[in-house]
Amino acid sequence: MNKIETHNVNLHYGDFHALKGISMSIVENSVTALIGPSGCGKSTYLRLFNRMNDLISSVKIEGDILVEGKDIYERGVDVDELRKKVGMVFQKPNPFPKTIFENIAYGLRVNGIKDKAFIEERVERSLQQSALWGEVKDKLKKSAFELSGGQQQRLCIARALAIEPTVLLMDEPASALDPISTTKIEELIYELKNQYTIIIVTHNMQQAGRVSDRTAFFYMGELIEIDETKVIFTNPKNVRTQNYITGRFG
Amino acid sequence: MKQPDHLKVRKKKQRNQRLAFVSFGIISFSMVAILVVILSFILYHGFHVISWDFITKMPEDGMTKGGIYPAIIGTLYLVAGSMLFAFPIGVMSGIYINEYAKDGMLKRFIKMMTNNLAGVPSIVFGLFGMSLFVNKLKFGDSILAGSLTLGLLALPVVIRTTEEALKAIDNSFRIGSLALGATKWQTTRRVVMPMAFPNVITGLILSIGRVSGETAPILFTVAAYFLPKLPHSIFDKVMALPYHLYVIATSGTNIEASRGMAYGTALVLIMLVLIANLLANALRRYFSKKVKMN
Ligand SMILES: Nc1ncnc2c1ncn2[C@@H]1O[C@H](COP(=O)(O)OP(=O)(O)OP(=O)(O)O)[C@@H](O)[C@H]1O
Ligand SMILES: [Mg+2]
């Protein structure tokens, strides 16, 4: 089943045409990797699904963007509700200057949950899901800034998971991390895809190969090709895809 | 092309570096020295005047004897009153400008006006306060009118520091919060403001310093020449330290005889500002600790 569909989406930053007529589908409970050279529009495309592009005043969007069959840019759509359903993890870990516990509880609190026992249980579960519980269970009251970069990123993943989204957007979630943390995050993605629809942007071809089921190749604002990951990496139809994954440009 | 002589280049760099270091050092040292001279001058002349009686008694004998108690109380009221007015409004305006207003004409206009407001001479505030608060709104010469006038004077400082404090907060925190389904207001109140607050306090410190020493804005709105009793309500007049200082230094009944009193008053005023700064600094430290741990 398709969790997300875009039909002929065009996005402009002022006069700059950043996404050109993109139509594609994202399969539910699978991992889709977005690859392509820097500036080709991967992040811009990703931000469509939780309407983060709305924060940029020069943005103009045309076309249909459907999440679970509903047009999320329709009038009357509650953006905060959408963002509860579509979580996001950023390239640079951005924990809040709060305790580890409060970082994760934050998403619950702003969504009106007050029950203490419930929050505690959800915090623990999210930390377990993001494979951080063992490392932090004795210092939940410590500042999140005391964690390492890799731990902070897993904290941000836990923070996103705590509000039980069904879609997880990850924009180069491991690009600022060491190989061990990267492996942990990749394993995590592998675990999570049973329950979540994950879209991940990455510049690391091996990573795309390891974690994703389907891969989409973007080039200068266009979707060149999308297919099963192993097809993209072994037998791409388009010569530009082939050049990119074999490292001949980009 | 001739190759540069590396030894020579290095020597020149080192010489310039040392020159810059020494000259900046001298300049900042002399600034501090001037400040120290002024302070010790006042301390030297004022110290022996200060006593328990001086800060707790009413003025006597045409303000040549006794204390300055009512002026101290008056200034405390005025500082507190003006901050009560300027701080919340200034902080809210700063939040509006930095977090809510879209970049455009309106925002530029508001920013320009606050900048202009900061440059208006304080006597103009005094006249404005007199015609609006004292006369038009019929508050009379009162703590209320004086506080509002001083508050207006402090407003641009609070707005500006709030704005700067908010601007310094990395956008990734806002985006992280919004991405979790928080509203803009929740993001501002729960993430951005706690982070900015220690620096917002700087605005409070600066404006307390500014407000407590101003004479012109209170001249026509609240300050009493001689009033040896404490106010009962916000509609009463009060004496205030800067105005009292001005009076006994220039137009008292006996200027020579009250010279010591003048230095004592100046010293008390400086001490008050100092204490206010220390308090606000402690507050600032408290909030910056709290923000990491909450
Ligand atoms: N806020 C913005 N305002 C104007 N132009 C923007 C903005 N954000 C991105 N762009 C432009 O849109 C294009 C796509 O940007 P985007 O960030 O989506 O690229 P990307 O594929 O994620 O690149 P990278 O791999 O470097 O992260 C770029 O040419 C960029 O300059
Ligand atoms: Mg990007």
Coordinates of C-alpha atoms and ligand atoms in Angstrom, one line a residue:
Chain A
M1 CA 0.0 0.0 0.0
N2 CA 1.2 3.5 -0.6
K3 CA 1.6 5.6 2.5
I4 CA 2.6 8.7 0.7
E5 CA 2.0 9.9 -2.9
T6 CA 3.1 13.0 -4.7
H7 CA 1.6 14.0 -8.0
N8 CA 3.4 16.4 -10.3
V9 CA 4.8 18.5 -7.4
N10 CA 6.6 21.7 -8.3
L11 CA 8.3 23.8 -5.7
H12 CA 9.8 27.3 -6.1
Y13 CA 12.0 29.2 -3.8
G14 CA 11.2 32.6 -5.1
D15 CA 12.2 32.3 -8.8
F16 CA 14.2 29.2 -8.2
H17 CA 12.5 26.0 -9.4
A18 CA 13.7 23.5 -6.8
L19 CA 11.4 20.6 -7.4
K20 CA 10.3 19.9 -11.0
G21 CA 7.1 17.9 -11.5
I22 CA 7.8 15.1 -9.0
S23 CA 5.5 12.1 -8.9
M24 CA 6.3 9.2 -6.8
S25 CA 4.9 6.8 -4.2
I26 CA 6.2 5.7 -0.8
V27 CA 5.3 2.2 0.2
E28 CA 4.0 1.7 3.8
N29 CA 6.3 0.2 6.4
S30 CA 9.4 0.3 4.1
V31 CA 12.5 2.4 3.9
T32 CA 12.9 4.7 0.9
A33 CA 16.3 6.3 0.4
L34 CA 16.6 9.6 -1.4
I35 CA 20.0 10.1 -3.1
G36 CA 21.5 12.6 -5.5
P37 CA 24.1 15.3 -5.7
S38 CA 24.1 18.2 -3.2
G39 CA 21.5 20.8 -4.0
C40 CA 19.3 18.5 -6.1
G41 CA 16.3 18.9 -3.8
K42 CA 16.3 15.9 -1.5
S43 CA 15.8 17.9 1.7
T44 CA 13.3 20.1 0.1
Y45 CA 11.3 17.1 -1.0
L46 CA 11.5 15.5 2.4
R47 CA 10.3 18.6 4.1
L48 CA 7.1 18.5 2.0
F49 CA 5.7 15.7 4.1
N50 CA 5.6 17.5 7.4
R51 CA 5.2 20.9 5.8
M52 CA 8.4 22.3 7.2
N53 CA 8.9 24.2 3.9
D54 CA 6.0 26.4 5.1
L55 CA 8.5 28.1 7.5
I56 CA 10.3 29.5 4.5
S57 CA 8.4 32.5 3.3
S58 CA 9.5 32.5 -0.3
V59 CA 8.2 28.9 -1.0
K60 CA 5.5 28.2 -3.5
I61 CA 4.2 24.6 -3.9
E62 CA 2.0 23.2 -6.6
G63 CA 0.7 19.6 -7.1
D64 CA -0.8 17.0 -4.8
I65 CA 0.9 15.6 -1.8
L66 CA -1.1 12.8 -0.2
V67 CA -0.4 11.2 3.2
E68 CA -2.7 8.2 3.8
G69 CA -4.7 9.4 0.9
K70 CA -5.4 12.9 2.2
D71 CA -4.0 16.0 0.6
I72 CA -2.0 17.6 3.4
Y73 CA -1.8 21.0 1.8
E74 CA -5.6 21.3 1.6
R75 CA -7.2 24.2 3.4
G76 CA -8.1 23.4 7.0
V77 CA -5.4 20.8 7.5
D78 CA -4.1 20.9 11.1
V79 CA -0.3 21.2 10.6
D80 CA 0.5 20.4 14.2
E81 CA -1.5 17.2 13.9
L82 CA 0.3 16.3 10.7
R83 CA 3.6 16.8 12.4
K84 CA 2.6 14.4 15.2
K85 CA 2.0 11.8 12.5
V86 CA 5.0 12.6 10.4
G87 CA 8.1 12.8 12.6
M88 CA 11.5 14.1 11.6
V89 CA 15.1 13.6 12.5
F90 CA 17.6 16.2 11.3
Q91 CA 21.2 16.1 10.1
K92 CA 22.6 17.8 13.1
P93 CA 21.4 16.4 16.4
N94 CA 19.3 19.2 18.0
P95 CA 18.3 18.1 21.5
F96 CA 16.7 20.8 23.6
P97 CA 18.6 22.3 26.6
K98 CA 16.6 20.2 28.9
T99 CA 17.2 16.9 30.7
I100 CA 17.3 13.7 28.8
F101 CA 13.9 12.8 30.2
E102 CA 12.3 16.2 29.4
N103 CA 13.6 16.1 25.8
I104 CA 11.5 13.0 25.1
A105 CA 8.6 14.1 27.3
Y106 CA 8.4 17.4 25.5
G107 CA 6.6 16.1 22.4
L108 CA 4.0 14.4 24.7
R109 CA 3.6 17.5 26.9
V110 CA 3.0 19.9 24.0
N111 CA 0.4 17.5 22.7
G112 CA -1.5 17.8 25.9
I113 CA -0.5 14.6 27.7
K114 CA -0.1 15.1 31.5
D115 CA -0.4 11.7 33.0
K116 CA 3.0 11.1 34.7
A117 CA 3.0 7.3 34.7
F118 CA 2.1 7.4 31.0
I119 CA 4.9 9.8 30.2
E120 CA 7.5 7.8 32.1
E121 CA 6.5 4.6 30.4
R122 CA 6.6 6.2 27.0
V123 CA 10.0 7.8 27.6
E124 CA 11.4 4.4 28.6
R125 CA 9.9 2.7 25.6
S126 CA 11.2 5.3 23.1
L127 CA 14.7 5.2 24.6
Q128 CA 14.6 1.4 24.2
Q129 CA 13.4 1.6 20.7
S130 CA 16.3 3.9 19.8
A131 CA 18.7 1.7 21.6
L132 CA 19.7 4.3 24.1
W133 CA 18.0 3.1 27.3
G134 CA 20.9 1.1 28.5
E135 CA 23.3 4.0 28.2
V136 CA 21.1 6.7 29.8
K137 CA 18.7 5.0 32.2
D138 CA 20.7 6.1 35.2
K139 CA 21.1 9.7 34.1
L140 CA 17.7 10.7 32.8
K141 CA 17.8 13.9 35.0
K142 CA 21.1 14.9 33.4
S143 CA 21.3 17.5 30.6
A144 CA 21.0 16.1 27.1
F145 CA 24.0 18.2 26.2
E146 CA 26.2 15.9 28.2
L147 CA 25.6 13.1 25.7
S148 CA 27.9 12.4 22.8
G149 CA 26.9 13.4 19.3
G150 CA 25.8 9.8 18.4
Q151 CA 23.8 9.5 21.6
Q152 CA 22.2 12.9 21.0
Q153 CA 21.1 11.8 17.6
R154 CA 19.5 8.6 19.0
L155 CA 17.9 10.8 21.6
C156 CA 16.4 12.9 18.8
I157 CA 15.1 9.7 17.2
A158 CA 13.6 8.7 20.6
R159 CA 12.1 12.1 20.8
A160 CA 10.5 11.7 17.4
L161 CA 9.2 8.2 18.2
A162 CA 7.7 9.2 21.6
I163 CA 4.7 10.8 19.9
E164 CA 4.1 7.7 17.9
P165 CA 4.3 8.9 14.4
T166 CA 3.7 6.6 11.5
V167 CA 6.1 8.2 9.1
L168 CA 9.7 9.1 10.0
L169 CA 11.6 11.5 7.9
M170 CA 15.4 11.4 8.3
D171 CA 17.6 14.0 6.7
E172 CA 21.2 12.6 6.6
P173 CA 20.7 11.4 10.2
A174 CA 24.2 9.8 10.4
S175 CA 26.3 12.2 8.4
A176 CA 27.7 13.9 11.5
L177 CA 28.5 10.6 13.3
D178 CA 31.3 8.2 13.8
P179 CA 31.1 4.7 12.2
I180 CA 30.0 3.0 15.3
S181 CA 27.1 5.4 15.9
T182 CA 26.3 5.2 12.3
T183 CA 26.0 1.4 12.5
K184 CA 23.7 1.8 15.5
I185 CA 21.4 4.1 13.6
E186 CA 21.3 1.9 10.6
E187 CA 20.4 -1.1 12.8
L188 CA 17.8 1.1 14.4
I189 CA 16.3 1.9 11.0
Y190 CA 16.2 -1.7 10.2
E191 CA 14.3 -2.5 13.4
L192 CA 11.9 0.4 13.0
K193 CA 10.7 -0.3 9.5
N194 CA 8.3 -2.9 10.6
Q195 CA 6.2 -0.2 12.2
Y196 CA 7.2 2.9 10.4
T197 CA 7.3 4.3 7.0
I198 CA 10.8 5.7 6.7
I199 CA 12.2 8.1 4.2
I200 CA 15.9 8.7 4.6
V201 CA 18.2 11.2 2.7
T202 CA 21.8 10.0 2.5
H203 CA 24.9 10.7 0.6
N204 CA 26.4 7.4 1.6
M205 CA 25.7 4.9 -1.2
Q206 CA 26.6 1.9 1.0
Q207 CA 24.2 3.2 3.6
A208 CA 21.4 3.5 1.1
G209 CA 22.2 0.0 -0.1
R210 CA 22.1 -1.4 3.4
V211 CA 19.0 0.2 4.9
S212 CA 16.6 0.9 2.2
D213 CA 14.0 -1.1 0.2
R214 CA 13.6 1.4 -2.5
T215 CA 15.8 4.2 -3.7
A216 CA 15.0 7.4 -5.5
F217 CA 17.6 9.3 -7.5
F218 CA 17.2 13.0 -7.7
Y219 CA 19.1 15.3 -10.1
M220 CA 18.7 19.1 -10.3
G221 CA 15.2 19.1 -8.9
E222 CA 14.0 16.2 -11.0
L223 CA 13.2 12.6 -10.0
I224 CA 15.3 10.6 -12.4
E225 CA 14.5 7.2 -11.3
I226 CA 12.9 5.2 -8.4
D227 CA 13.0 1.5 -8.0
E228 CA 13.9 -1.4 -5.7
T229 CA 17.2 -0.5 -4.1
K230 CA 19.0 -3.5 -5.6
V231 CA 17.7 -2.6 -9.1
I232 CA 19.0 0.9 -8.7
F233 CA 22.4 -0.3 -7.6
T234 CA 22.8 -3.2 -10.0
N235 CA 20.8 -2.3 -13.0
P236 CA 19.6 1.3 -13.2
K237 CA 17.7 2.3 -16.3
N238 CA 19.0 5.8 -16.5
V239 CA 22.6 6.5 -17.4
R240 CA 22.7 9.5 -15.0
T241 CA 21.7 7.2 -12.1
Q242 CA 24.5 4.8 -13.1
N243 CA 27.1 7.6 -13.3
Y244 CA 26.1 8.9 -9.9
I245 CA 26.2 5.6 -8.0
T246 CA 29.4 4.6 -9.6
G247 CA 30.8 7.9 -8.5
R248 CA 31.4 9.4 -11.9
F249 CA 29.9 12.7 -10.9
G250 CA 28.1 14.4 -8.0
Chain B
M1 CA 58.4 38.7 -8.8
K2 CA 60.6 39.2 -5.8
Q3 CA 60.1 36.6 -3.1
P4 CA 59.1 38.1 0.2
D5 CA 61.7 37.9 2.9
H6 CA 60.1 35.5 5.3
L7 CA 62.1 36.5 8.4
K8 CA 61.2 40.1 7.7
V9 CA 57.5 39.4 7.2
R10 CA 57.4 37.4 10.4
K11 CA 59.2 40.2 12.4
K12 CA 56.7 42.7 11.0
K13 CA 53.7 40.6 12.0
Q14 CA 55.0 40.1 15.4
R15 CA 55.7 43.8 15.8
N16 CA 52.2 44.7 14.6
Q17 CA 50.7 42.1 16.9
R18 CA 52.5 43.5 19.9
L19 CA 51.7 47.1 19.0
A20 CA 48.0 46.3 18.7
F21 CA 48.1 44.4 22.0
V22 CA 49.8 47.2 23.9
S23 CA 47.7 50.0 22.5
F24 CA 44.4 48.3 23.1
G25 CA 45.6 47.4 26.5
I26 CA 46.5 51.0 27.4
I27 CA 43.2 52.3 26.1
S28 CA 41.0 49.8 28.1
F29 CA 43.2 50.3 31.1
S30 CA 42.8 54.1 31.0
M31 CA 39.0 53.7 30.7
V32 CA 39.0 51.6 33.8
A33 CA 41.3 54.1 35.5
I34 CA 38.9 57.0 34.8
L35 CA 36.1 55.0 36.3
V36 CA 38.1 54.2 39.3
V37 CA 39.1 57.8 39.9
I38 CA 35.4 59.0 39.7
L39 CA 34.3 56.2 42.0
S40 CA 37.0 56.9 44.6
F41 CA 36.4 60.6 44.4
I42 CA 32.8 60.0 45.4
L43 CA 33.7 57.4 47.9
Y44 CA 36.3 59.6 49.5
H45 CA 33.8 62.5 49.9
G46 CA 30.7 60.5 50.5
F47 CA 31.9 57.7 52.7
H48 CA 32.0 59.6 56.0
V49 CA 28.5 61.0 55.4
I50 CA 26.9 57.6 55.1
S51 CA 25.5 56.2 58.3
W52 CA 22.5 54.3 59.4
D53 CA 20.8 57.6 60.2
F54 CA 21.6 58.9 56.7
I55 CA 19.8 56.1 55.0
T56 CA 16.9 55.8 57.4
K57 CA 16.1 59.4 58.4
M58 CA 14.1 62.3 56.9
P59 CA 16.1 65.3 55.6
E60 CA 16.3 68.1 58.1
D61 CA 17.4 71.8 58.3
G62 CA 16.8 72.7 54.7
M63 CA 18.3 69.4 53.5
T64 CA 21.7 70.1 55.0
K65 CA 21.3 67.5 57.8
G66 CA 19.4 64.4 58.5
G67 CA 19.0 61.6 56.0
I68 CA 17.7 60.8 52.5
Y69 CA 15.4 58.0 53.4
P70 CA 12.4 59.3 51.4
A71 CA 14.5 59.8 48.3
I72 CA 15.8 56.2 48.5
I73 CA 12.3 54.8 48.9
G74 CA 11.1 57.0 46.1
T75 CA 13.7 55.8 43.7
L76 CA 13.1 52.2 44.6
Y77 CA 9.4 52.7 43.9
L78 CA 10.1 54.4 40.6
V79 CA 12.6 51.7 39.5
A80 CA 10.2 48.9 40.4
G81 CA 7.2 50.7 38.9
S82 CA 8.9 51.4 35.6
M83 CA 10.2 47.9 35.3
L84 CA 6.8 46.5 36.1
F85 CA 5.6 48.4 33.1
A86 CA 8.5 48.2 30.7
F87 CA 9.8 44.7 31.3
P88 CA 6.7 42.6 30.3
I89 CA 5.7 45.0 27.5
G90 CA 9.3 45.2 26.2
V91 CA 9.8 41.4 26.3
M92 CA 6.5 40.8 24.6
S93 CA 7.3 43.3 21.9
G94 CA 10.8 41.7 21.4
I95 CA 9.1 38.3 21.1
Y96 CA 6.6 39.7 18.6
I97 CA 9.3 41.4 16.5
N98 CA 11.7 38.4 16.4
E99 CA 9.4 35.4 16.5
Y100 CA 6.1 36.5 14.9
A101 CA 6.4 39.5 12.7
K102 CA 7.1 38.6 9.0
D103 CA 10.1 40.3 7.4
G104 CA 8.7 43.3 5.7
M105 CA 7.6 46.9 5.9
L106 CA 5.8 46.6 9.3
K107 CA 8.7 44.9 11.0
R108 CA 11.2 47.3 9.6
F109 CA 9.0 50.2 10.7
I110 CA 8.7 48.9 14.2
K111 CA 12.4 48.3 14.5
M112 CA 13.1 51.8 13.2
M113 CA 10.7 53.3 15.7
T114 CA 12.3 51.5 18.7
N115 CA 15.7 52.6 17.5
N116 CA 14.6 56.2 17.3
L117 CA 12.9 55.9 20.6
A118 CA 16.2 54.9 22.2
G119 CA 17.8 58.0 20.9
V120 CA 15.2 60.5 22.1
P121 CA 16.7 62.8 24.9
S122 CA 15.2 62.0 28.3
I123 CA 13.8 65.5 28.8
V124 CA 11.5 64.9 25.9
F125 CA 10.2 61.8 27.7
G126 CA 9.7 64.0 30.7
L127 CA 7.6 66.5 28.7
F128 CA 5.7 63.8 27.0
G129 CA 5.0 62.1 30.4
M130 CA 3.8 65.3 31.8
S131 CA 1.4 66.1 29.1
L132 CA 0.0 62.6 28.7
F133 CA 0.1 61.0 32.2
V134 CA 0.1 64.0 34.5
N135 CA -2.3 66.2 32.6
K136 CA -4.3 64.3 30.0
L137 CA -4.9 61.1 32.0
K138 CA -5.0 63.2 35.2
F139 CA -2.6 61.0 37.2
G140 CA -1.1 64.2 38.6
D141 CA 2.5 64.4 39.8
S142 CA 2.6 60.8 41.0
I143 CA 4.6 57.6 41.2
L144 CA 2.3 56.2 38.5
A145 CA 3.0 59.0 36.1
G146 CA 6.7 59.0 36.9
S147 CA 7.0 55.2 36.6
L148 CA 5.2 55.2 33.3
T149 CA 7.5 57.9 31.9
L150 CA 10.6 56.1 33.1
G151 CA 9.2 52.9 31.7
L152 CA 8.8 54.4 28.3
L153 CA 12.4 55.5 28.5
A154 CA 13.5 51.9 29.3
L155 CA 11.2 50.2 26.8
P156 CA 13.6 50.4 23.8
V157 CA 16.4 48.9 25.8
V158 CA 14.3 46.0 26.9
I159 CA 12.9 45.5 23.4
R160 CA 16.4 45.5 21.8
T161 CA 18.0 43.2 24.3
T162 CA 15.1 40.8 24.1
E163 CA 15.3 40.8 20.3
E164 CA 19.1 40.2 20.4
A165 CA 18.7 37.4 22.9
L166 CA 16.1 35.7 20.8
K167 CA 18.1 36.2 17.6
A168 CA 21.0 34.4 19.2
I169 CA 19.0 31.2 19.7
D170 CA 19.8 28.7 16.9
N171 CA 16.9 28.0 14.6
S172 CA 17.4 24.3 14.9
F173 CA 15.8 24.4 18.3
R174 CA 12.7 26.0 16.9
I175 CA 12.5 23.6 14.0
G176 CA 13.0 20.7 16.3
S177 CA 10.2 21.8 18.4
L178 CA 7.8 22.6 15.6
A179 CA 8.6 19.2 14.0
L180 CA 7.2 17.5 17.1
G181 CA 3.8 19.2 16.6
A182 CA 4.4 22.0 19.0
T183 CA 2.7 25.3 18.1
K184 CA 4.7 28.4 17.6
W185 CA 3.7 29.7 21.0
Q186 CA 4.6 26.5 22.7
T187 CA 7.9 26.6 21.0
T188 CA 8.5 30.2 22.0
R189 CA 7.4 29.7 25.6
R190 CA 9.0 26.3 26.3
V191 CA 12.1 26.2 24.3
V192 CA 13.1 29.6 22.9
M193 CA 12.3 31.9 25.9
P194 CA 13.9 29.8 28.6
M195 CA 17.1 29.8 26.5
A196 CA 17.0 33.5 25.8
F197 CA 16.0 34.5 29.3
P198 CA 19.4 34.9 30.9
N199 CA 20.3 37.4 28.1
V200 CA 16.9 39.1 28.4
I201 CA 17.8 39.8 32.0
T202 CA 20.7 41.9 30.7
G203 CA 18.1 44.2 29.3
L204 CA 16.6 44.5 32.7
I205 CA 20.0 45.3 34.3
L206 CA 20.8 47.9 31.7
S207 CA 17.4 49.6 32.0
I208 CA 17.5 49.6 35.8
G209 CA 20.9 51.3 35.6
R210 CA 19.5 53.8 33.1
V211 CA 16.2 54.5 34.9
S212 CA 17.5 54.9 38.4
G213 CA 19.8 57.7 37.5
E214 CA 17.5 59.8 35.3
T215 CA 16.4 63.2 36.5
A216 CA 14.7 64.8 33.5
P217 CA 11.8 62.3 33.0
I218 CA 10.8 62.6 36.7
L219 CA 11.2 66.3 36.9
F220 CA 7.7 67.2 35.8
T221 CA 6.0 63.9 36.5
V222 CA 6.7 62.8 40.1
A223 CA 9.7 64.3 41.8
A224 CA 9.2 66.3 44.9
Y225 CA 11.7 69.0 45.9
F226 CA 11.2 68.4 49.6
L227 CA 8.7 65.9 51.0
P228 CA 9.7 64.5 54.3
K229 CA 7.2 61.6 54.4
L230 CA 6.6 58.4 52.6
P231 CA 4.0 57.9 49.8
H232 CA 0.7 56.2 50.7
S233 CA -0.4 55.3 47.2
I234 CA 0.8 55.4 43.6
F235 CA -0.9 58.8 43.2
D236 CA 1.5 60.4 45.6
K237 CA 4.6 62.4 44.8
V238 CA 7.9 61.2 46.0
M239 CA 11.5 62.4 46.4
A240 CA 14.0 60.6 44.2
L241 CA 17.8 60.3 44.5
P242 CA 18.9 61.8 41.3
Y243 CA 16.6 64.8 41.6
H244 CA 17.5 65.2 45.3
L245 CA 21.1 65.2 44.3
Y246 CA 20.5 67.8 41.7
V247 CA 18.6 70.0 44.2
I248 CA 21.1 69.9 47.0
A249 CA 24.0 70.4 44.6
T250 CA 22.6 73.3 42.7
S251 CA 19.6 75.0 44.3
G252 CA 19.3 73.9 47.9
T253 CA 18.9 76.4 50.7
N254 CA 22.6 76.2 51.5
I255 CA 24.6 74.6 48.9
E256 CA 27.9 74.7 50.7
A257 CA 26.5 73.1 53.9
S258 CA 24.9 70.3 52.0
R259 CA 27.9 69.4 49.9
G260 CA 28.6 66.4 52.0
M261 CA 25.0 65.3 51.7
A262 CA 25.3 65.5 48.0
Y263 CA 28.3 63.2 47.9
G264 CA 26.6 60.8 50.3
T265 CA 23.5 60.8 48.0
A266 CA 25.6 60.1 45.0
L267 CA 27.3 57.2 46.7
V268 CA 24.0 55.7 47.8
L269 CA 22.7 56.0 44.2
I270 CA 25.7 54.2 42.9
M271 CA 25.4 51.5 45.5
L272 CA 21.8 51.0 44.7
V273 CA 22.6 50.5 41.0
L274 CA 25.4 48.2 42.0
I275 CA 23.2 46.1 44.2
A276 CA 20.5 46.0 41.5
N277 CA 23.1 44.8 39.0
L278 CA 24.4 42.1 41.4
L279 CA 20.9 40.9 42.0
A280 CA 20.0 40.8 38.4
N281 CA 23.3 39.0 37.7
A282 CA 22.4 36.3 40.2
L283 CA 19.0 36.0 38.6
R284 CA 20.7 35.6 35.3
R285 CA 23.0 32.9 36.5
Y286 CA 20.1 31.1 38.2
F287 CA 18.1 31.1 34.9
S288 CA 21.0 29.9 32.8
K289 CA 21.5 27.0 35.2
K290 CA 17.9 26.2 35.2
V291 CA 17.6 26.2 31.4
K292 CA 20.1 23.4 31.1
M293 CA 18.4 21.3 33.7
N294 CA 14.7 21.6 32.8
Ligands
LIG1 N1 15.5 28.3 2.1 C1 15.9 28.3 0.8 N2 15.8 29.4 0.1 C2 16.2 29.4 -1.2 N3 16.7 28.4 -1.9 C3 16.8 27.2 -1.2 C4 16.4 27.2 0.2 N4 16.7 25.9 0.6 C5 17.2 25.2 -0.4 N5 17.3 26.0 -1.5 C6 17.8 25.7 -2.8 O1 17.0 24.6 -3.3 C7 17.9 23.6 -3.9 C8 17.7 22.3 -3.2 O2 18.1 22.4 -1.9 P1 18.0 21.1 -0.9 O3 18.5 21.6 0.4 O4 16.7 20.5 -1.0 O5 19.2 20.2 -1.5 P2 19.7 18.8 -1.0 O6 19.5 17.8 -2.1 O7 19.1 18.4 0.3 O8 21.2 19.1 -0.9 P3 22.3 18.5 0.2 O9 22.6 17.2 -0.2 O10 23.4 19.4 0.1 O11 21.6 18.6 1.5 C9 19.3 24.1 -3.7 O12 19.7 24.6 -5.0 C10 19.2 25.2 -2.7 O13 20.1 26.2 -3.0
MG2 MG 19.9 18.3 2.3

